Short mmCIF file of C-alpha atoms and ligand atoms in Angstrom, two decimals:
data_model
loop_
_atom_site.label_atom_id
_atom_site.label_comp_id
_atom_site.label_asym_id
_atom_site.label_seq_id
_atom_site.Cartn_x
_atom_site.Cartn_y
_atom_site.Cartn_z
CA MET I 1 85.76 69.48 121.62
CA ILE I 2 89.04 67.62 121.14
CA PRO I 3 92.44 68.18 122.78
CA SER I 4 94.81 70.34 120.71
CA ALA I 5 97.82 68.69 122.37
CA ARG I 6 96.82 65.31 120.90
CA LEU I 7 96.32 66.83 117.43
CA ARG I 8 99.65 68.63 117.70
CA ALA I 9 101.38 65.35 118.55
CA LEU I 10 99.74 63.63 115.55
CA ALA I 11 100.81 66.47 113.23
CA LEU I 12 104.41 66.35 114.48
CA ASP I 13 104.38 62.54 114.10
CA ALA I 14 103.18 63.01 110.52
CA GLY I 15 106.33 65.05 109.90
CA PHE I 16 105.24 68.69 110.08
CA ASP I 17 107.66 71.09 111.77
CA LEU I 18 105.09 73.63 112.98
CA VAL I 19 101.46 73.24 114.04
CA GLY I 20 98.91 75.78 115.23
CA PHE I 21 95.16 76.15 115.70
CA ALA I 22 92.77 78.92 114.63
CA ARG I 23 89.01 79.31 114.82
CA ALA I 24 87.50 78.79 111.36
CA GLU I 25 86.09 82.30 111.12
CA PRO I 26 85.59 84.06 107.77
CA ILE I 27 88.39 86.25 106.39
CA ASP I 28 87.89 89.97 105.79
CA PRO I 29 87.28 90.16 102.01
CA ARG I 30 88.90 93.57 101.48
CA VAL I 31 92.59 92.68 100.96
CA LEU I 32 91.92 89.82 98.54
CA GLY I 33 89.19 91.86 96.83
CA ASP I 34 91.49 94.88 96.26
CA TRP I 35 94.31 92.62 95.05
CA LEU I 36 92.07 90.94 92.48
CA GLU I 37 90.45 94.22 91.44
CA GLN I 38 93.84 95.72 90.63
CA GLY I 39 94.70 92.74 88.46
CA PHE I 40 97.65 91.75 90.67
CA HIS I 41 96.77 88.06 90.09
CA ALA I 42 97.85 88.35 86.39
CA ASP I 43 96.18 85.49 84.52
CA LEU I 44 95.76 83.27 87.60
CA ASP I 45 92.00 83.25 86.99
CA TRP I 46 91.49 80.46 89.51
CA MET I 47 92.37 82.96 92.25
CA GLU I 48 89.27 84.95 91.36
CA ALA I 49 86.96 82.09 90.38
CA ARG I 50 86.96 80.58 93.87
CA ALA I 51 87.40 83.76 95.94
CA ALA I 52 84.30 83.08 98.05
CA GLU I 53 85.71 79.73 99.19
CA ARG I 54 89.10 81.32 99.92
CA LEU I 55 87.41 83.69 102.33
CA ASP I 56 85.29 81.13 104.16
CA VAL I 57 86.46 77.58 104.79
CA SER I 58 82.92 76.50 105.77
CA ARG I 59 82.21 76.57 102.03
CA LEU I 60 84.83 73.84 101.71
CA LEU I 61 83.84 71.88 104.81
CA PRO I 62 80.29 72.42 106.08
CA GLY I 63 80.29 73.10 109.83
CA ALA I 64 84.01 74.00 109.84
CA ARG I 65 85.15 75.00 113.35
CA THR I 66 88.93 74.70 113.42
CA VAL I 67 91.80 75.30 111.03
CA ILE I 68 95.05 73.48 111.76
CA ALA I 69 97.89 75.44 110.14
CA LEU I 70 100.93 73.32 109.27
CA ALA I 71 104.41 74.27 108.06
CA CYS I 72 107.63 72.58 106.99
CA ASN I 73 111.06 74.14 106.84
CA TYR I 74 112.72 73.51 103.45
CA TRP I 75 116.06 75.37 103.73
CA HIS I 76 119.16 73.30 102.99
CA THR I 77 122.06 75.42 101.78
CA ASP I 78 123.26 78.97 101.36
CA ASP I 79 123.85 78.50 97.62
CA VAL I 80 122.23 81.09 95.45
CA GLY I 81 121.33 79.10 92.34
CA PRO I 82 119.05 79.51 89.33
CA ILE I 83 116.33 77.33 90.89
CA ALA I 84 114.47 78.79 93.90
CA ARG I 85 115.14 76.90 97.11
CA TYR I 86 111.65 75.53 97.59
CA ALA I 87 111.89 73.78 94.20
CA ARG I 88 115.35 72.19 94.48
CA GLY I 89 114.23 68.87 95.91
CA ARG I 90 111.22 66.60 95.52
CA ASP I 91 108.06 68.59 94.68
CA TYR I 92 106.95 70.03 98.04
CA HIS I 93 103.30 69.56 97.08
CA ALA I 94 103.85 65.80 97.02
CA THR I 95 105.86 65.82 100.24
CA LEU I 96 103.29 67.88 102.14
CA ARG I 97 100.39 65.89 100.68
CA ASP I 98 102.03 62.67 101.94
CA LYS I 99 102.26 64.15 105.43
CA LEU I 100 98.71 65.49 105.26
CA ARG I 101 97.41 62.07 104.19
CA VAL I 102 99.04 60.48 107.24
CA LEU I 103 97.65 63.20 109.52
CA ARG I 104 94.12 62.90 108.14
CA ARG I 105 94.18 59.13 108.59
CA THR I 106 95.47 59.27 112.16
CA VAL I 107 93.00 62.03 113.13
CA ARG I 108 90.11 59.95 111.74
CA GLU I 109 91.33 56.91 113.69
CA ALA I 110 91.72 58.89 116.92
CA PHE I 111 88.48 60.89 116.59
CA PRO I 112 85.90 58.89 114.62
CA GLY I 113 83.09 61.03 113.22
CA VAL I 114 85.21 64.17 112.77
CA HIS I 115 85.21 65.45 109.17
CA ASP I 116 88.16 67.21 107.55
CA TYR I 117 89.41 69.08 104.49
CA GLY I 118 93.07 69.36 103.50
CA SER I 119 94.93 71.93 101.41
CA VAL I 120 98.42 72.26 100.00
CA ASP I 121 98.89 75.37 97.88
CA ALA I 122 96.51 74.72 94.98
CA ASN I 123 93.27 74.57 97.00
CA PRO I 124 91.16 77.73 97.48
CA VAL I 125 92.51 78.40 100.96
CA MET I 126 94.43 81.49 102.18
CA GLU I 127 97.24 79.55 103.76
CA LYS I 128 99.30 82.51 105.04
CA VAL I 129 96.27 84.04 106.74
CA TRP I 130 95.61 80.77 108.57
CA ALA I 131 99.25 80.32 109.52
CA ALA I 132 99.15 83.84 111.01
CA ARG I 133 95.88 83.31 112.85
CA ALA I 134 97.19 80.02 114.20
CA GLY I 135 100.21 81.77 115.71
CA LEU I 136 102.97 80.24 113.53
CA GLY I 137 104.45 83.65 112.68
CA TYR I 138 103.37 86.68 110.63
CA VAL I 139 103.25 87.95 107.04
CA GLY I 140 106.38 90.04 106.30
CA LYS I 141 106.53 93.11 104.08
CA HIS I 142 107.60 90.89 101.16
CA ALA I 143 104.27 89.06 101.61
CA CYS I 144 105.97 85.81 102.58
CA PHE I 145 105.15 84.14 105.87
CA ILE I 146 107.90 84.46 108.50
CA THR I 147 108.26 82.08 111.42
CA PRO I 148 110.36 82.74 114.52
CA GLY I 149 112.41 79.52 114.11
CA TYR I 150 112.82 79.02 110.37
CA GLY I 151 112.41 82.52 108.96
CA SER I 152 110.34 82.48 105.77
CA TRP I 153 111.90 79.23 104.46
CA VAL I 154 108.70 77.30 105.13
CA VAL I 155 105.99 75.86 102.94
CA LEU I 156 102.45 75.73 104.27
CA ALA I 157 99.49 73.36 104.42
CA VAL I 158 96.12 73.53 106.13
CA MET I 159 93.66 71.03 107.57
CA VAL I 160 90.11 72.07 108.44
CA LEU I 161 87.99 70.20 111.04
CA ASP I 162 84.28 70.38 111.83
CA VAL I 163 84.97 70.22 115.56
CA GLU I 164 86.36 72.67 118.13
CA VAL I 165 89.64 72.14 119.93
CA ASP I 166 90.38 73.13 123.52
CA ALA I 167 92.93 75.88 122.75
CA TYR I 168 93.42 78.38 119.94
CA ALA I 169 96.30 80.77 119.21
CA ASP I 170 95.86 84.49 119.88
CA GLY I 171 96.83 85.44 116.30
CA PRO I 172 100.12 86.32 114.57
CA THR I 173 103.39 86.41 116.48
CA LEU I 174 105.03 89.77 117.07
CA GLU I 175 105.74 91.63 113.81
CA ARG I 176 109.54 92.00 113.51
CA CYS I 177 110.04 93.95 110.25
CA GLY I 178 110.17 97.28 112.06
CA ARG I 179 111.59 99.99 109.79
CA CYS I 180 113.42 97.56 107.50
CA THR I 181 112.52 97.82 103.81
CA LEU I 182 115.29 95.62 102.35
CA CYS I 183 112.94 93.28 100.50
CA LEU I 184 111.05 96.16 98.89
CA THR I 185 114.19 97.94 97.72
CA SER I 186 115.95 94.72 96.59
CA CYS I 187 113.16 93.26 94.46
CA PRO I 188 114.63 93.47 90.95
CA THR I 189 111.32 94.44 89.35
CA GLY I 190 109.56 96.47 92.06
CA ALA I 191 106.91 93.76 92.32
CA ILE I 192 106.31 94.42 96.04
CA VAL I 193 104.08 97.41 95.38
CA ALA I 194 103.23 98.01 99.04
CA ASP I 195 103.71 96.43 102.46
CA ARG I 196 102.52 92.79 102.01
CA VAL I 197 101.23 93.37 98.48
CA VAL I 198 102.85 91.65 95.47
CA ASP I 199 101.85 92.34 91.88
CA ALA I 200 102.24 88.89 90.32
CA ARG I 201 102.55 90.43 86.85
CA ALA I 202 105.91 91.93 87.87
CA CYS I 203 107.03 89.07 90.12
CA LEU I 204 109.73 86.86 88.58
CA SER I 205 108.32 83.89 90.41
CA TYR I 206 105.11 84.28 88.41
CA GLN I 207 106.98 85.03 85.18
CA THR I 208 109.32 82.03 85.37
CA ILE I 209 106.75 79.50 86.61
CA GLU I 210 103.22 80.50 85.68
CA ASN I 211 103.61 82.60 82.53
CA ASP I 212 103.71 80.11 79.66
CA GLN I 213 103.91 82.77 76.95
CA THR I 214 106.81 85.22 76.53
CA VAL I 215 108.13 87.32 79.43
CA PRO I 216 107.50 91.07 78.93
CA GLU I 217 110.68 92.71 77.64
CA PRO I 218 111.23 95.19 80.52
CA LEU I 219 111.38 92.28 83.02
CA ARG I 220 113.91 90.13 81.15
CA ALA I 221 117.00 92.10 82.11
CA ALA I 222 116.09 91.47 85.79
CA MET I 223 116.42 87.69 85.39
CA PRO I 224 120.15 86.87 85.65
CA ASN I 225 120.83 83.55 87.35
CA LEU I 226 117.14 82.86 87.78
CA ILE I 227 115.23 80.23 85.85
CA PHE I 228 112.54 78.87 88.19
CA GLY I 229 111.08 80.99 90.97
CA CYS I 230 112.82 83.86 92.74
CA ASP I 231 114.28 84.09 96.26
CA VAL I 232 115.70 87.62 96.15
CA CYS I 233 113.27 89.17 98.65
CA GLN I 234 113.83 86.29 101.06
CA ASP I 235 117.62 86.11 100.61
CA VAL I 236 118.02 89.73 101.70
CA CYS I 237 115.74 89.41 104.72
CA PRO I 238 117.65 89.72 108.01
CA LEU I 239 115.08 87.43 109.63
CA ASN I 240 116.41 84.64 107.39
CA ALA I 241 120.00 85.12 108.58
CA THR I 242 120.15 82.00 110.76
CA PRO I 243 118.27 79.28 108.90
CA LEU I 244 118.05 75.70 110.11
CA ARG I 245 118.61 72.67 107.91
CA ALA I 246 115.41 70.94 106.80
CA GLN I 247 114.43 67.27 106.91
CA ALA I 248 116.07 64.97 104.35
CA ARG I 249 112.79 64.92 102.39
CA PHE I 250 113.65 68.44 101.18
CA LEU I 251 117.26 67.68 100.13
CA PRO I 252 118.20 69.33 96.82
CA ARG I 253 118.51 67.02 93.84
CA GLU I 254 121.45 66.93 91.42
CA VAL I 255 119.85 69.31 88.91
CA ALA I 256 119.84 72.09 91.54
CA LYS I 257 123.63 72.34 91.05
CA ALA I 258 123.34 72.99 87.30
CA SER I 259 124.34 76.42 85.99
CA VAL I 260 122.10 78.57 83.81
CA LEU I 261 124.22 77.65 80.79
CA GLU I 262 123.90 73.92 81.52
CA LEU I 263 120.14 74.30 81.92
CA ALA I 264 119.87 76.20 78.64
CA ALA I 265 121.77 73.40 76.90
CA MET I 266 119.78 70.65 78.64
CA THR I 267 118.63 67.87 76.33
CA LYS I 268 115.14 66.38 76.52
CA ALA I 269 116.70 63.14 77.79
CA GLN I 270 118.41 65.04 80.64
CA TYR I 271 115.16 66.82 81.48
CA ASP I 272 113.32 63.47 81.54
CA ALA I 273 115.94 62.11 83.90
CA TRP I 274 115.97 65.15 86.22
CA ALA I 275 112.60 66.81 86.38
CA PRO I 276 109.97 64.15 87.18
CA GLY I 277 108.78 64.45 90.77
CA MET I 278 110.06 68.02 91.04
CA ALA I 279 108.08 71.28 90.93
CA LEU I 280 110.15 72.14 87.82
CA VAL I 281 107.69 70.19 85.65
CA ARG I 282 105.27 73.12 86.04
CA ALA I 283 107.46 75.16 83.69
CA GLY I 284 108.25 72.13 81.52
CA TYR I 285 111.23 71.45 79.27
CA ASP I 286 110.61 74.37 76.93
CA GLY I 287 109.64 76.79 79.72
CA LEU I 288 112.88 76.12 81.61
CA ARG I 289 114.99 76.60 78.48
CA ARG I 290 113.06 79.77 77.60
CA ASN I 291 113.87 81.10 81.09
CA ALA I 292 117.51 80.02 80.85
CA ALA I 293 117.84 81.88 77.53
CA TYR I 294 116.43 85.06 79.13
CA ALA I 295 118.82 84.64 82.06
CA LEU I 296 121.83 84.28 79.73
CA GLY I 297 120.74 87.46 77.94
CA ALA I 298 120.39 89.27 81.24
CA MET I 299 123.86 88.03 82.22
CA LYS I 300 125.23 89.24 78.85
CA SER I 301 127.11 85.98 78.78
CA ASN I 302 129.27 85.83 75.62
CA GLU I 303 130.36 82.26 76.32
CA ALA I 304 126.66 81.35 75.90
CA ARG I 305 126.62 82.43 72.25
CA PRO I 306 126.95 78.91 70.74
CA VAL I 307 124.12 77.56 72.93
CA LEU I 308 121.92 80.57 72.16
CA GLU I 309 122.63 80.17 68.42
CA ARG I 310 121.36 76.60 68.73
CA LEU I 311 118.27 77.66 70.68
CA ARG I 312 117.53 80.30 68.05
CA ALA I 313 116.61 77.40 65.75
CA ASP I 314 114.65 75.47 68.40
CA ALA I 315 111.30 73.83 67.65
CA ASP I 316 109.58 75.90 70.39
CA ALA I 317 108.64 79.46 69.39
CA ARG I 318 109.11 80.87 72.92
CA VAL I 319 112.60 79.38 73.18
CA ARG I 320 113.49 80.81 69.76
CA GLU I 321 112.22 84.27 70.72
CA ALA I 322 114.05 84.21 74.07
CA ALA I 323 117.30 83.13 72.41
CA GLU I 324 116.94 85.88 69.79
CA TRP I 325 116.47 88.46 72.53
CA ALA I 326 119.41 87.08 74.53
CA LEU I 327 121.70 87.24 71.50
CA SER I 328 120.68 90.87 71.00
CA GLN I 329 121.98 91.60 74.52
CA LEU I 330 125.49 90.24 73.86
CA ALA I 331 128.38 92.51 72.98
C1 LIG H 1 99.04 83.17 94.19
C2 LIG H 1 100.32 82.74 94.87
C3 LIG H 1 101.52 83.29 94.40
C4 LIG H 1 101.55 84.44 93.40
C5 LIG H 1 101.20 85.75 94.14
C6 LIG H 1 102.04 85.97 95.42
C7 LIG H 1 101.32 86.67 96.55
N1 LIG H 1 102.12 87.28 97.41
O1 LIG H 1 100.12 86.64 96.67
C8 LIG H 1 103.01 84.34 92.87
C9 LIG H 1 103.05 83.42 91.65
C10 LIG H 1 103.68 85.66 92.52
C11 LIG H 1 103.70 83.61 94.04
C12 LIG H 1 105.05 83.70 94.30
C13 LIG H 1 105.68 83.05 95.36
N2 LIG H 1 105.13 82.11 96.15
CO1 LIG H 1 103.28 81.71 96.14
N3 LIG H 1 101.39 81.32 96.45
C14 LIG H 1 100.31 81.81 95.93
C15 LIG H 1 99.07 81.17 96.58
C16 LIG H 1 98.54 80.06 95.67
C17 LIG H 1 97.94 82.14 96.95
C18 LIG H 1 98.40 83.43 97.67
C19 LIG H 1 97.28 84.44 97.77
O2 LIG H 1 96.18 84.10 98.17
N4 LIG H 1 97.55 85.67 97.35
C20 LIG H 1 96.56 86.75 97.38
C21 LIG H 1 96.93 87.75 98.45
C22 LIG H 1 95.93 88.88 98.48
O3 LIG H 1 96.84 87.06 99.65
P1 LIG H 1 98.06 86.89 100.69
O4 LIG H 1 99.36 87.16 100.02
O5 LIG H 1 97.89 85.58 101.36
O6 LIG H 1 97.75 88.13 101.60
C23 LIG H 1 97.15 88.03 102.83
C24 LIG H 1 98.05 88.51 103.96
O7 LIG H 1 99.08 89.30 103.47
C25 LIG H 1 97.11 89.20 104.85
N5 LIG H 1 97.44 90.41 105.53
C26 LIG H 1 97.37 90.38 106.85
N6 LIG H 1 97.44 91.60 107.28
C27 LIG H 1 97.50 92.46 106.23
C28 LIG H 1 97.57 93.84 106.20
C29 LIG H 1 97.67 94.49 104.98
C30 LIG H 1 97.73 95.99 104.94
C31 LIG H 1 97.70 93.75 103.80
C32 LIG H 1 97.84 94.43 102.49
C33 LIG H 1 97.64 92.34 103.86
C34 LIG H 1 97.53 91.71 105.10
O8 LIG H 1 95.92 89.51 104.10
C35 LIG H 1 95.98 88.96 102.82
C36 LIG H 1 94.65 88.28 102.47
O9 LIG H 1 93.57 88.70 103.22
C37 LIG H 1 99.71 80.58 97.92
C38 LIG H 1 99.09 79.26 98.41
C39 LIG H 1 97.77 79.49 99.11
N7 LIG H 1 96.80 78.65 98.79
O10 LIG H 1 97.64 80.39 99.93
C40 LIG H 1 101.19 80.37 97.50
C41 LIG H 1 102.24 80.65 98.57
C42 LIG H 1 101.91 81.98 99.20
N8 LIG H 1 103.53 80.80 97.79
C43 LIG H 1 104.52 80.35 98.35
C44 LIG H 1 105.85 80.53 97.88
C45 LIG H 1 106.94 79.66 98.50
C46 LIG H 1 106.11 81.49 96.88
C47 LIG H 1 107.50 82.01 96.47
C48 LIG H 1 108.45 82.25 97.63
C49 LIG H 1 108.11 81.01 95.45
C50 LIG H 1 109.46 81.41 94.89
N9 LIG H 1 110.56 81.24 95.62
O11 LIG H 1 109.54 81.83 93.76
C51 LIG H 1 107.11 83.35 95.75
C52 LIG H 1 107.13 84.53 96.72
C53 LIG H 1 106.71 85.83 96.11
C54 LIG H 1 106.25 86.83 97.18
N10 LIG H 1 107.12 87.75 97.55
O12 LIG H 1 105.10 86.73 97.64
C55 LIG H 1 104.20 79.77 99.72
C56 LIG H 1 104.61 80.82 100.77
C57 LIG H 1 105.37 80.29 101.93
C58 LIG H 1 105.73 81.44 102.87
N11 LIG H 1 106.69 81.20 103.72
O13 LIG H 1 105.15 82.50 102.81
C59 LIG H 1 102.63 79.55 99.61
C60 LIG H 1 101.88 79.71 100.92
C61 LIG H 1 102.45 78.12 99.07
C62 LIG H 1 102.62 77.06 100.15
N12 LIG H 1 101.64 76.17 100.30
O14 LIG H 1 103.60 76.99 100.84
N13 LIG H 1 102.77 82.94 94.78
S1 LIG H 2 110.00 86.81 94.42
FE1 LIG H 2 111.54 88.11 93.35
S2 LIG H 2 110.38 89.31 91.86
FE2 LIG H 2 108.87 88.40 93.31
S3 LIG H 2 108.57 89.96 94.89
FE3 LIG H 2 110.27 88.69 95.63
S4 LIG H 2 112.15 89.65 94.86
FE4 LIG H 2 110.44 90.53 93.73
S1 LIG H 3 113.49 92.19 104.45
FE1 LIG H 3 112.98 93.51 106.18
S2 LIG H 3 110.98 94.39 105.67
FE2 LIG H 3 111.30 92.64 104.32
S3 LIG H 3 110.28 90.93 105.35
FE3 LIG H 3 112.45 90.89 105.97
S4 LIG H 3 112.54 92.12 107.87
FE4 LIG H 3 110.57 92.55 106.89
#
């Protein structure tokens, strides 16, 4: 058994804002099972392929005893822009992986013989469940994880150990949604199909980031001023009303100030100067311009006509199709 206070100090030194401890017990398979069965994961086949590992971290680290849940606040400004807040600065995956690397090294130095496994987003780990079990907050009705100090403006990571610690959290903090339903009623596409259940197929975060084909027509009109990710359900949440500024590591980069029109007109050279090191690369040059064209159509922006006319002749078929649709929306 090792002292949680020492681990907490190492995690804070590594740069995490929140740290908590949970016993590495298996997760009830029903919620994930139902979600997958209903096809709410869209074409994220990797969610299904490694479901067994998601539900039991001892499949990832034999003898797993403890899960350290870690979180970083990323909020910087009130601006509502076309790029979701978590993606406005350096790619958070890289930032959290840097911190996790430091933590894993210092834990190994302090406790030789202890084995570990680390996860940031892409690993088959249910990060919100662990953050809740470790007492960092609770899962809100919009299915995002809400902390008492930073609201839901946090990104999560997890570290699993094959040793017990001397103190574990009692589970999620007090649920504070009460009778509020603002996130459900404000979601532009009705993607929050029930309390804590999001249908990724309807979620604009999925559509703008993960869907590399064309966005289904009924969803396009819901995309004004939105080209990478979506913050609508978090922006309306009263529990996000008093955010705190994040560490400098999460500072927005210049491109976060660009308008939808500027992003639609972005040249490859501008993209190559802006995007590297940011989460934006997941959508890529053509994906971002495809999204910007949809957004201009949704905004019925007549001043965008010349840019859309240019995109209508673009080399990328998805950009051409999006521009054609956007032009059809203009007066
Ligand atoms: C797949 C995925 C998506 C999908 C599906 C979203 C979803 N809600 O599942 C899409 C692409 C849509 C998406 C969007 C976003 N994502 Co995402 N995503 C993930 C990923 C990789 C897996 C989530 C997952 O397992 N979903 C399956 C469902 C079934 O599991 P779950 O949501 O965790 O649900 C559990 C709890 O709700 C819990 N629960 C507890 N009690 C109860 C009771 C009931 C009745 C129910 C139903 C559930 C429940 O049980 C469930 C599982 O057992 C995680 C990273 C990770 N490895 O965990 C990031 C992650 C959840 N995403 C993240 C972010 C930032 C986002 C966006 C905010 C990005 C953006 N601005 O555009 C949006 C938010 C959309 C939303 N409202 O959820 C962060 C969330 C941070 C936070 N504060 O919550 C994560 C944790 C990544 C990270 N490392 O920080 N995401
Ligand atoms: S991220 Fe946007 S589209 Fe997805 S559930 Fe929230 S408000 Fe709806
Ligand atoms: S908007 Fe309301 S219901 Fe939704 S997560 Fe925030 S407090 Fe809960």
